[in-house]
XYZ file of N, CA and C in Angstrom:
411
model
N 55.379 32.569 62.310
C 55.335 31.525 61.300
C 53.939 30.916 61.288
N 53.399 30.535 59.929
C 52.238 30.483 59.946
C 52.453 28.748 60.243
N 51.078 27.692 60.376
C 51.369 26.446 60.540
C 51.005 25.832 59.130
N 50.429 26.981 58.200
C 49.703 26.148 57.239
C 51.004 25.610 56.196
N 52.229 26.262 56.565
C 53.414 26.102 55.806
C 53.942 24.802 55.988
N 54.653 24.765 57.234
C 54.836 23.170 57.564
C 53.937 21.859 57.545
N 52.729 22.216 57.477
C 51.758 21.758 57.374
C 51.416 20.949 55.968
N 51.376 22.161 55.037
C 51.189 21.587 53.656
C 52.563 20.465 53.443
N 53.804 20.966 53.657
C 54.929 20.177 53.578
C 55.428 18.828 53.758
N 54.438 18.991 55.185
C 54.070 17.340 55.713
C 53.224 16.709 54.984
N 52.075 17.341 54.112
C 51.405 16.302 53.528
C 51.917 16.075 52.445
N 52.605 16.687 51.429
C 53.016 16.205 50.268
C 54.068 15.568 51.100
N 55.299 15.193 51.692
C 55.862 14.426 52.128
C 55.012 13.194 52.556
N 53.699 13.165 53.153
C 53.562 11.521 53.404
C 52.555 11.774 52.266
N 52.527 12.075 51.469
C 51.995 11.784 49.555
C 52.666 11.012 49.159
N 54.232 11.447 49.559
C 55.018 10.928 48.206
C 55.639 9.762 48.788
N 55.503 9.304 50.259
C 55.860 8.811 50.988
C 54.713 7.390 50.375
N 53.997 7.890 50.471
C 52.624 6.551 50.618
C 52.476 6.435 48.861
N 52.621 6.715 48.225
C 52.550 6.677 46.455
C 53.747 5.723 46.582
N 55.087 6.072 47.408
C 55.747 5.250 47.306
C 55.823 3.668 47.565
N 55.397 3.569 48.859
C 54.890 2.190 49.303
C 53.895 1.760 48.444
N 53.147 2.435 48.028
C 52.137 1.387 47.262
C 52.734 1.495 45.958
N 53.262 1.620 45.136
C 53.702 2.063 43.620
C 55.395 0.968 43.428
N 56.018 1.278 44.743
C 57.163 0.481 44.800
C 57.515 -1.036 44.843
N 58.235 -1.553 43.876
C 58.516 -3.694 43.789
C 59.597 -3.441 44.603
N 60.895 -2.771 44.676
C 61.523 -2.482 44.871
C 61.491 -2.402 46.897
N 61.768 -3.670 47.829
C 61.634 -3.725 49.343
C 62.615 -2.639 50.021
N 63.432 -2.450 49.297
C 64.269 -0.939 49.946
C 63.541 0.243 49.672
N 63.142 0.245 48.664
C 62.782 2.178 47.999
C 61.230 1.978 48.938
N 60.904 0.621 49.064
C 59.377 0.854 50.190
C 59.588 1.259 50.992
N 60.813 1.035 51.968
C 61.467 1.301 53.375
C 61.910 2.692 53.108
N 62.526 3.557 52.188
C 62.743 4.641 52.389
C 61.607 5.117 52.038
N 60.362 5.161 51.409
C 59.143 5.592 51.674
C 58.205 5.537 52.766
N 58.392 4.377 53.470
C 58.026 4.568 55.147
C 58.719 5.366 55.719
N 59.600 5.555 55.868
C 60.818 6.677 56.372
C 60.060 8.227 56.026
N 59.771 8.621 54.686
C 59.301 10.056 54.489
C 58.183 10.035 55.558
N 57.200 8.921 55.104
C 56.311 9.257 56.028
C 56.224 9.641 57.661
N 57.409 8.508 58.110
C 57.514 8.851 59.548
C 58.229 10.638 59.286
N 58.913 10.652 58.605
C 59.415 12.541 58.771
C 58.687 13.146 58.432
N 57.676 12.622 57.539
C 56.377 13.927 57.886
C 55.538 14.010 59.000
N 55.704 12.945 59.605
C 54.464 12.860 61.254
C 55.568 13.551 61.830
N 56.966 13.445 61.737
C 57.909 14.453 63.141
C 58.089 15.756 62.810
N 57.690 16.120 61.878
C 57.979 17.928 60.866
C 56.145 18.428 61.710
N 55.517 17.716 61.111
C 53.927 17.999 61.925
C 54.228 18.181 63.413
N 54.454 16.873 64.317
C 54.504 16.676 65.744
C 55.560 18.243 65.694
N 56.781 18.228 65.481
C 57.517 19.984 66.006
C 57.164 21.430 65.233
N 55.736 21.156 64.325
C 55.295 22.590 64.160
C 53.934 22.359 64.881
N 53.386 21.392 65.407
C 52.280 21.699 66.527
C 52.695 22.403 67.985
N 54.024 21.518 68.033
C 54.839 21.939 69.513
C 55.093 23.854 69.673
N 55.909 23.752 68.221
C 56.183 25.283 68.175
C 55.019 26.020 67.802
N 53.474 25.821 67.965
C 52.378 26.754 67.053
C 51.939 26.952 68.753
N 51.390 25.727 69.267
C 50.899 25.768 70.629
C 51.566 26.342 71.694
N 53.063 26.141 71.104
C 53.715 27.177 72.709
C 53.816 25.898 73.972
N 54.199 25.084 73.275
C 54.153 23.482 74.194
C 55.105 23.892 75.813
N 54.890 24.340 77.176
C 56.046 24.244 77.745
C 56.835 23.192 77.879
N 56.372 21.990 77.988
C 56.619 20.683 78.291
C 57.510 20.233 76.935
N 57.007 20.689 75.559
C 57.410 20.582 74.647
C 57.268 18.670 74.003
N 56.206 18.418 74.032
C 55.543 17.112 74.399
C 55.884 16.754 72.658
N 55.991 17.588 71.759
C 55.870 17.175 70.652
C 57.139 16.814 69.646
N 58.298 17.632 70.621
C 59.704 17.359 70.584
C 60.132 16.347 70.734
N 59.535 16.061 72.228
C 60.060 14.436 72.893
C 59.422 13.391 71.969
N 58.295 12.822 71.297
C 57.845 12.423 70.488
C 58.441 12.404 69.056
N 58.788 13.057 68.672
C 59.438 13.104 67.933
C 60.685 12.170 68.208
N 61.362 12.685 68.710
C 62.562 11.813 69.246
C 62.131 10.378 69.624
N 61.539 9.518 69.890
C 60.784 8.946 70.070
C 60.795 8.286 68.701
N 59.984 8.936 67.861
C 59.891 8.259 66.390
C 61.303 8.243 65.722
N 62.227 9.035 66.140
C 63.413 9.095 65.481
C 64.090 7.219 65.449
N 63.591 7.068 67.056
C 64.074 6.006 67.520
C 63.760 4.392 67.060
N 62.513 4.569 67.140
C 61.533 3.775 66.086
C 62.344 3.645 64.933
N 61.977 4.597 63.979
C 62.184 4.486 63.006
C 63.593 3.901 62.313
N 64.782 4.217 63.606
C 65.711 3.645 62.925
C 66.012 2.437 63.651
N 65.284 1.655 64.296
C 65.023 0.487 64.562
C 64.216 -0.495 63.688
N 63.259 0.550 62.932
C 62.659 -0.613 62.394
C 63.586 -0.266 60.628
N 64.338 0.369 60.593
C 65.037 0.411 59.347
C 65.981 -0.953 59.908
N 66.846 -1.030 60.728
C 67.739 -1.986 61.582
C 67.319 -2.970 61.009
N 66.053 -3.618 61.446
C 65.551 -4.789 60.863
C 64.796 -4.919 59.952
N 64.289 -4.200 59.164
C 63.685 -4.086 57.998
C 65.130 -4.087 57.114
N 65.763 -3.694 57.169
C 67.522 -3.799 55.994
C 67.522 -5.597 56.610
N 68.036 -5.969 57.498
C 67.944 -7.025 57.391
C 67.618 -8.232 56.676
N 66.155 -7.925 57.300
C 64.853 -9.049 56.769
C 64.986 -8.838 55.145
N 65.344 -7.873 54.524
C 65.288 -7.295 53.231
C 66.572 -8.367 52.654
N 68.002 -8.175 53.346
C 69.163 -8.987 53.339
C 68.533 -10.361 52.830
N 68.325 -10.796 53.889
C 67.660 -12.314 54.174
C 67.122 -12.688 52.963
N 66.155 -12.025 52.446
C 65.264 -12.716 51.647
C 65.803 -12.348 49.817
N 66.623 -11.266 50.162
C 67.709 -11.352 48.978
C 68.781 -12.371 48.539
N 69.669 -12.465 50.079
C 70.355 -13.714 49.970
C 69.695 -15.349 49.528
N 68.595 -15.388 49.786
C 67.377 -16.632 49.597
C 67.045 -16.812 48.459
N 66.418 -15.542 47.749
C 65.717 -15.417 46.861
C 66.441 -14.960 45.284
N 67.070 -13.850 45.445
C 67.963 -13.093 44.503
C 67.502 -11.900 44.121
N 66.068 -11.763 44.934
C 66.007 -10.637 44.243
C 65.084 -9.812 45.522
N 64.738 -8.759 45.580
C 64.360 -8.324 46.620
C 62.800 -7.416 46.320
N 62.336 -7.997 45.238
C 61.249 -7.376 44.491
C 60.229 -8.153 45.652
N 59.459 -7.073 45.824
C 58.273 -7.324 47.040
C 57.123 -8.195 46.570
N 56.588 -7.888 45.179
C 55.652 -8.913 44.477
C 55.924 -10.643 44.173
N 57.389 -10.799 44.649
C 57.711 -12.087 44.224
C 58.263 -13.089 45.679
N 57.833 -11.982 47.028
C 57.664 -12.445 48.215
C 56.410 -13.037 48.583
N 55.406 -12.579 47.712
C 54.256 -13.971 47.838
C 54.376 -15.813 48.025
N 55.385 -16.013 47.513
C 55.882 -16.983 47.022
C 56.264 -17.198 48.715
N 56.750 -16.689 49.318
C 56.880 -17.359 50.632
C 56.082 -17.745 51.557
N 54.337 -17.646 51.182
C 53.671 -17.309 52.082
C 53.059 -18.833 52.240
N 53.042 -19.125 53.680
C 53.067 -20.859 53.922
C 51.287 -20.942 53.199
N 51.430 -22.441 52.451
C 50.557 -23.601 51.963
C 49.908 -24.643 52.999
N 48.849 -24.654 52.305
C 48.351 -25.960 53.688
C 48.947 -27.150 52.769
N 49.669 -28.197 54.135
C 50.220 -29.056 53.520
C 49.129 -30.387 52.347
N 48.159 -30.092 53.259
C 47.192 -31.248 52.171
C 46.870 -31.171 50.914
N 47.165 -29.782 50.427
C 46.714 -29.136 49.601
C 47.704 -29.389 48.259
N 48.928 -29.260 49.103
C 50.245 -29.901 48.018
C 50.577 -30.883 47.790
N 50.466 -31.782 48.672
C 50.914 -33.314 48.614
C 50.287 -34.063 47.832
N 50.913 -34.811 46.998
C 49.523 -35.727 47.313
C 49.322 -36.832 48.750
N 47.862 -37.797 48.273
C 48.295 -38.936 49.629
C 49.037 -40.003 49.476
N 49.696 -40.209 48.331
C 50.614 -41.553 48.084
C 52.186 -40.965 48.155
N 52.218 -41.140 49.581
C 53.958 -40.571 49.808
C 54.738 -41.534 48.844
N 54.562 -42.631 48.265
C 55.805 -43.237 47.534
C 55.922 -42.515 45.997
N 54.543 -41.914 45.822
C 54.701 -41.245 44.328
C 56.030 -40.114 44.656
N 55.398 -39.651 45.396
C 56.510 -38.750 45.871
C 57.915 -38.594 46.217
N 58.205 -39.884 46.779
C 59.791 -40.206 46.533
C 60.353 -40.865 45.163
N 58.909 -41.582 44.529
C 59.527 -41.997 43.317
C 59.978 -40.534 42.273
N 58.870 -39.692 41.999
C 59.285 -38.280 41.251
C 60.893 -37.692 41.656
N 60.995 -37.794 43.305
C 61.853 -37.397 43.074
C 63.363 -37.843 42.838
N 63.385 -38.893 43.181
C 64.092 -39.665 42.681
C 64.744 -39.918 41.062
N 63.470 -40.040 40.306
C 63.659 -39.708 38.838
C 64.301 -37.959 38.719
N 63.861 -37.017 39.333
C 64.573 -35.799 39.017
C 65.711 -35.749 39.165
N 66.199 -36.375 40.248
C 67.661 -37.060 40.258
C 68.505 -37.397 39.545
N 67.955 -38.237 39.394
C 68.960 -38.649 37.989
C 68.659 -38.457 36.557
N 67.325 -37.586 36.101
C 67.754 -37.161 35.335
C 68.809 -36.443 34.612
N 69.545 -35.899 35.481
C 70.480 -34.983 34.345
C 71.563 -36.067 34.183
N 71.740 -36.623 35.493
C 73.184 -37.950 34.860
C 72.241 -38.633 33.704
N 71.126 -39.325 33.643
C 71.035 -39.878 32.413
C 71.296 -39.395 30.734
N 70.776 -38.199 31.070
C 71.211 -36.893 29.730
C 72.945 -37.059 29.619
N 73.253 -36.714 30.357
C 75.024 -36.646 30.597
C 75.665 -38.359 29.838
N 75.231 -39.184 30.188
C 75.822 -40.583 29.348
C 74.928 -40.840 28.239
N 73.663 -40.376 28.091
C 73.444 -40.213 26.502
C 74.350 -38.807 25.838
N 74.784 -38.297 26.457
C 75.622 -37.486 25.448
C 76.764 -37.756 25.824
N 77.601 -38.549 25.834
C 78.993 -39.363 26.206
C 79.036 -40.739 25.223
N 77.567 -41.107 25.541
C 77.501 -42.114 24.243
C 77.347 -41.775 22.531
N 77.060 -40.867 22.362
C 76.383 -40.307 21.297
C 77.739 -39.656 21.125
N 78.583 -39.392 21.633
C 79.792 -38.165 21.255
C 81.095 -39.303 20.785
C-alpha cells in the first residue's frame, strides 16, 4: 500500500474539516468539523505506523489517545454548546460575542442614581401603557 493514498485522504479530510470551522455559525456543525480534523491526524498517525513498520506501534497507541481526547472534548463542548443555547436561544457562534466581559467603567455611567432611576421607569412602564389602555377602553 502506497502512503500517498491515505495521505491525500487525510488532507482533504482536515480541508473540509477546517473550511468547516471557519465557514460554520452553526457551534455544533464547528464541533463536528473539529472532529474530521482530529480523524484525519488518526488516519495519518495509523498509515505512518503501518508505512514505517512501527514494532512498538507508537502511532496506534496515539491514536487511541486522540480517540480519547476527542470524545472528551465533544463531552464538554455539547455541553458548553447546551448552556449557551439554553441562555441565549440560539447557538449561532457569531452572536457569542455578546458574552464577552466589558470593562465596567466603560458601561456605567458615574451617577449610580441615574441608574436606578432608568430603571425603575422601565418598570413600570408597561403597567403604565396597561391603565392607559383600560382607561381608554
Amino acid at each position: 500500500m502506497h502512503l500517498a493514498y491515505p495521505a491525500v485522504l487525510a488532507v482533504l479530510l482536515f480541508c473540509t474539516g477546517l473550511y468547516g470551522v471557519l465557514a460554520r455559525r452553526n457551534a455544533i456543525l464547528v464541533l463536528m468539523s473539529v472532529e474530521l480534523m482530529l480523524n484525519a491526524v488518526n488516519l495519518n498517525l495509523v498509515a505512518f505506523d503501518v508505512w514505517l513498520r512501527d514494532a512498538l506501534h507508537a502511532g496506534q497507541a496515539l491514536t487511541l489517545f486522540t480517540i480519547a481526547i476527542a470524545a472528551a472534548e465533544i463531552g464538554i463542548g455539547l455541553a458548553i454548546v447546551l448552556a449557551v443555547y439554553r441562555n441565549r436561544g440560539s447557538s449561532d457562534v457569531d452572536r457569542l460575542r455578546d458574552t464577552a466581559e466589558t470593562d465596567d467603567a466603560e458601561t456605567l455611567p458615574d451617577d449610580a442614581d441615574a441608574v436606578r432611576d432608568s430603571t425603575a421607569d422601565q418598570a413600570t412602564a408597561p403597567a403604565g401603557k396597561a391603565k392607559k389602555a383600560e382607561a381608554t377602553a
